[in-house]
mmCIF file of C-alpha atoms in Angstrom:
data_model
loop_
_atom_site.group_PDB
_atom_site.id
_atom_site.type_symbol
_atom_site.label_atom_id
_atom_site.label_comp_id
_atom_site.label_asym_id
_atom_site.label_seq_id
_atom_site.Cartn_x
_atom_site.Cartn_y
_atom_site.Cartn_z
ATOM 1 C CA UNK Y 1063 -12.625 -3.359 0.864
ATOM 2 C CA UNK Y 1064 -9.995 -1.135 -0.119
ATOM 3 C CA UNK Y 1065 -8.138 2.180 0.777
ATOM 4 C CA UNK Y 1066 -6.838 4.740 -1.112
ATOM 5 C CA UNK Y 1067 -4.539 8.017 -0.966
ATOM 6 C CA UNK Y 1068 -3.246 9.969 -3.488
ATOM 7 C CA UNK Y 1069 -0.065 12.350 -2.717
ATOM 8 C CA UNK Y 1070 0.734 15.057 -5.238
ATOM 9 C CA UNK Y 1071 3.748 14.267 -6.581
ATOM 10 C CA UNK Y 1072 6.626 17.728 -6.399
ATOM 11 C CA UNK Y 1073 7.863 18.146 -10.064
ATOM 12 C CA UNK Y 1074 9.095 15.693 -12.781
ATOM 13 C CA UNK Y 1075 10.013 12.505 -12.035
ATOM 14 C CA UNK Y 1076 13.357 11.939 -12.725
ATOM 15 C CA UNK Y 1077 14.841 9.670 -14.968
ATOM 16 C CA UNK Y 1078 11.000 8.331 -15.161
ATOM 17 C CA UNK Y 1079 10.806 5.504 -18.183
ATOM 18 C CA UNK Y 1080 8.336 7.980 -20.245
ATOM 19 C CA UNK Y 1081 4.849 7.524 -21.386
ATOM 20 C CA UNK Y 1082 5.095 3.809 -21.282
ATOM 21 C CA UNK Y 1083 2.935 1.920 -18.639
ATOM 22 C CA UNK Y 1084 -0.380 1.750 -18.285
ATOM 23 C CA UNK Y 1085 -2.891 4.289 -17.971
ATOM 24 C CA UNK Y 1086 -4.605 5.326 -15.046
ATOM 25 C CA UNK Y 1087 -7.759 7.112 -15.242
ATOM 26 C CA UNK Y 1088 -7.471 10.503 -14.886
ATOM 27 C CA UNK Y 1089 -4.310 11.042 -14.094
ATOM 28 C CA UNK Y 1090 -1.930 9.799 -16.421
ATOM 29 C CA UNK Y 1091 0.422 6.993 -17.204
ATOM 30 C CA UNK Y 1092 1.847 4.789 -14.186
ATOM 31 C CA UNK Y 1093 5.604 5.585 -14.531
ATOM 32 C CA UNK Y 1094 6.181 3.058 -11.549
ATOM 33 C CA UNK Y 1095 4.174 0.155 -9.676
ATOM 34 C CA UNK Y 1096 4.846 -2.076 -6.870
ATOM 35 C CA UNK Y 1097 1.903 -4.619 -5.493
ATOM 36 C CA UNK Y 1098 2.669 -6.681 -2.871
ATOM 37 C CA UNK Y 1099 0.422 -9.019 -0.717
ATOM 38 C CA UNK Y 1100 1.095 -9.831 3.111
ATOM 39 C CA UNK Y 1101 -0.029 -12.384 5.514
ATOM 40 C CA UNK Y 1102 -2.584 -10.552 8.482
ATOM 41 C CA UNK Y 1103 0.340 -10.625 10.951
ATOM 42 C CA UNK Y 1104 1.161 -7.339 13.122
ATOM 43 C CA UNK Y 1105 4.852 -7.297 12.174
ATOM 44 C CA UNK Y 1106 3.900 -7.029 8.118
ATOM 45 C CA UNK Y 1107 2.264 -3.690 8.760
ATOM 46 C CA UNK Y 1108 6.199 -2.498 9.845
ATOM 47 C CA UNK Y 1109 7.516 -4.408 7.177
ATOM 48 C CA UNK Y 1110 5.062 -2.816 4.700
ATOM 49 C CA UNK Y 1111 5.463 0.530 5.771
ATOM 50 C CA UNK Y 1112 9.285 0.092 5.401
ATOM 51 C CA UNK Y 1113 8.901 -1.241 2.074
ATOM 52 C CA UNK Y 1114 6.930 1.937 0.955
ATOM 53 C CA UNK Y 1115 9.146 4.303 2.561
ATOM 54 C CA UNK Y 1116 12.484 2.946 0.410
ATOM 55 C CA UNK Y 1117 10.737 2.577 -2.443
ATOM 56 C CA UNK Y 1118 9.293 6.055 -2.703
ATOM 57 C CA UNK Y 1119 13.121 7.327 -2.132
ATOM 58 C CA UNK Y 1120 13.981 4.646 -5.032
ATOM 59 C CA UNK Y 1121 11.236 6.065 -7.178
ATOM 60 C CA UNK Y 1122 13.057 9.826 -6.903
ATOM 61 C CA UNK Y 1123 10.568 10.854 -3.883
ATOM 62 C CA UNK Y 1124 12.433 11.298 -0.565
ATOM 63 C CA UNK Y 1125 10.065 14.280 0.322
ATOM 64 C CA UNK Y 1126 7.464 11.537 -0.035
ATOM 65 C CA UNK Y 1127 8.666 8.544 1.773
ATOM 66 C CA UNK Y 1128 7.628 9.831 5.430
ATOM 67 C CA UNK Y 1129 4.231 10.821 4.232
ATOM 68 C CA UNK Y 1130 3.592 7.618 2.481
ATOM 69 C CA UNK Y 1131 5.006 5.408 4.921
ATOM 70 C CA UNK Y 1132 2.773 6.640 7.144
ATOM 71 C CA UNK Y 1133 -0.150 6.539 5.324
ATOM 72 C CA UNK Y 1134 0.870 2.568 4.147
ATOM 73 C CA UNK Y 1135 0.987 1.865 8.209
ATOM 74 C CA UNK Y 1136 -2.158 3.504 9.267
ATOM 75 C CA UNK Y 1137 -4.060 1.901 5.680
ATOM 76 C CA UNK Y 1138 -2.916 -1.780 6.939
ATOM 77 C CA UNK Y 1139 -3.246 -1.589 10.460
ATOM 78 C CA UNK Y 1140 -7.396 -0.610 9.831
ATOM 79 C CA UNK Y 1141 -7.068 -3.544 7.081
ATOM 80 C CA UNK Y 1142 -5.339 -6.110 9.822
ATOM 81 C CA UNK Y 1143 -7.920 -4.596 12.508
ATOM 82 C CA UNK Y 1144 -10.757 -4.754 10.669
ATOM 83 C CA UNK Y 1145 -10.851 -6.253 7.303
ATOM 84 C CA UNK Y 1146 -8.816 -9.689 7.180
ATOM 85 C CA UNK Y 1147 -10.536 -12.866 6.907
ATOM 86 C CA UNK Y 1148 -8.166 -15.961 8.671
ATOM 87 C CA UNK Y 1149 -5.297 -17.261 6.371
ATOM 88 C CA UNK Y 1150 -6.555 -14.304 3.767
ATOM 89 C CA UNK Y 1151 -3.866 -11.839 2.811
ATOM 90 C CA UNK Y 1152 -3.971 -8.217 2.777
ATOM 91 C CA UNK Y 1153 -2.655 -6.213 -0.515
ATOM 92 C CA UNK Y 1154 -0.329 -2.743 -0.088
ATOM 93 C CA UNK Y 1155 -0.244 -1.388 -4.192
ATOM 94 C CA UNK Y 1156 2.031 1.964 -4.324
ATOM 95 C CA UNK Y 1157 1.630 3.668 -8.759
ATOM 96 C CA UNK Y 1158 3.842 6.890 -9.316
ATOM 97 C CA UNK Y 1159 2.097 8.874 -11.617
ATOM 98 C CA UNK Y 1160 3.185 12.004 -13.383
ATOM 99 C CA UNK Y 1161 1.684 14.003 -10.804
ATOM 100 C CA UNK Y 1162 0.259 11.395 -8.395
ATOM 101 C CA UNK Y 1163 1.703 8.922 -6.096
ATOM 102 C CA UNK Y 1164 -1.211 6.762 -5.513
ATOM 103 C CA UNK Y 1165 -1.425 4.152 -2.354
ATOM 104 C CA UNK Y 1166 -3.898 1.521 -2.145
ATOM 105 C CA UNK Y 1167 -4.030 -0.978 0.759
ATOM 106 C CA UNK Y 1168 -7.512 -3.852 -0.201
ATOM 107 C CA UNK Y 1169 -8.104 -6.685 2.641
ATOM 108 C CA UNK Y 1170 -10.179 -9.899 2.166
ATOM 109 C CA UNK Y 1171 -13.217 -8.195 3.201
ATOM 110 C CA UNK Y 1172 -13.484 -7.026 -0.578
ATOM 111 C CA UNK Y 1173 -13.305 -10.375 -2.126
ATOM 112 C CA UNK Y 1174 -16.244 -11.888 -0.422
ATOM 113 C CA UNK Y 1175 -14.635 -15.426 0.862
ATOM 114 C CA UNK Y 1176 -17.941 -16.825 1.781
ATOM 115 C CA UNK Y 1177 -20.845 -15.762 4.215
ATOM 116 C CA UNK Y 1178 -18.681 -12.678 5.831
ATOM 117 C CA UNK Y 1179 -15.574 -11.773 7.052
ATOM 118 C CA UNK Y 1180 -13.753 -12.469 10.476
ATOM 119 C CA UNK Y 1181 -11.715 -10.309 12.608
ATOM 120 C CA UNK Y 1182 -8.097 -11.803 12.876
ATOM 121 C CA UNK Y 1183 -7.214 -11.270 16.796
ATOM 122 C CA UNK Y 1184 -4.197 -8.809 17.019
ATOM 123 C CA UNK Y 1185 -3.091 -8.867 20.600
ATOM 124 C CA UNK Y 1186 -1.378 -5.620 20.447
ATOM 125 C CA UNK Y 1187 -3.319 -3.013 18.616
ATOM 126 C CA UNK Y 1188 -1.127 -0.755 16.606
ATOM 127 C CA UNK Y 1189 2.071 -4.020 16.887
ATOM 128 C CA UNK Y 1190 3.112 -2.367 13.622
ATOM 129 C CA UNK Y 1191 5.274 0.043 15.050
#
């Protein structure tokens, strides 16, 4: 299964590599991309969400990084919660676009392991924090 928000992106990117990466349908070239998968632990929604947040400031975003760190923690908590399979990882996969900063969080739950998924206990619902 996977999850995705798009943000409107406020004006130019700056200092943005150009036309270059690969397209993304719809809405233009990806000017920047960062995929990362994480083990379906309670402290990697935090770490993912603080990953987001600096790179979006990286990317020439600041405005952003609040917005999308938020949405990265909510996105992986549901996929911790509900989606990931024991010893399966979940995926967080941020792509600037001209006018579009995309998030994407998938779980195991979308890569059919075998006959179903199972619910990782979390003994502290929202631990992300």
């Amino acid at each position: 299964m996977t999850a995705a928000q798009e943000v409107p992106t406020p004006g130019p990117v700056p200092n943005s590599p150009g036309p270059t990466g690969p397209i993304s349908p719809g809405c233009g070239p990806v000017l920047r991309e960062d995929r990362l998968d994480y083990t379906p632990h309670p402290h990697n929604v935090a770490f993912s969400r603080r990953r987001a947040a600096r790179l979006i400031v990286e990317w020439g975003h600041p405005g952003l990084s609040g917005d999308a760190a938020l949405l990265v923690s909510e996105l992986a908590t549901n996929a911790l919660l509900h989606g990931t399979a024991p010893d399966r990882l979940f995926r967080v996969r941020l792509a600037l676009l001209p006018d579009v900063l995309r998030i994407e969080v998938s779980d195991a739950c979308g890569e059919r392991p075998g006959p179903g998924c199972v619910r990782v206990p979390v003994t502290r619902p929202g631990a992300g924090c």
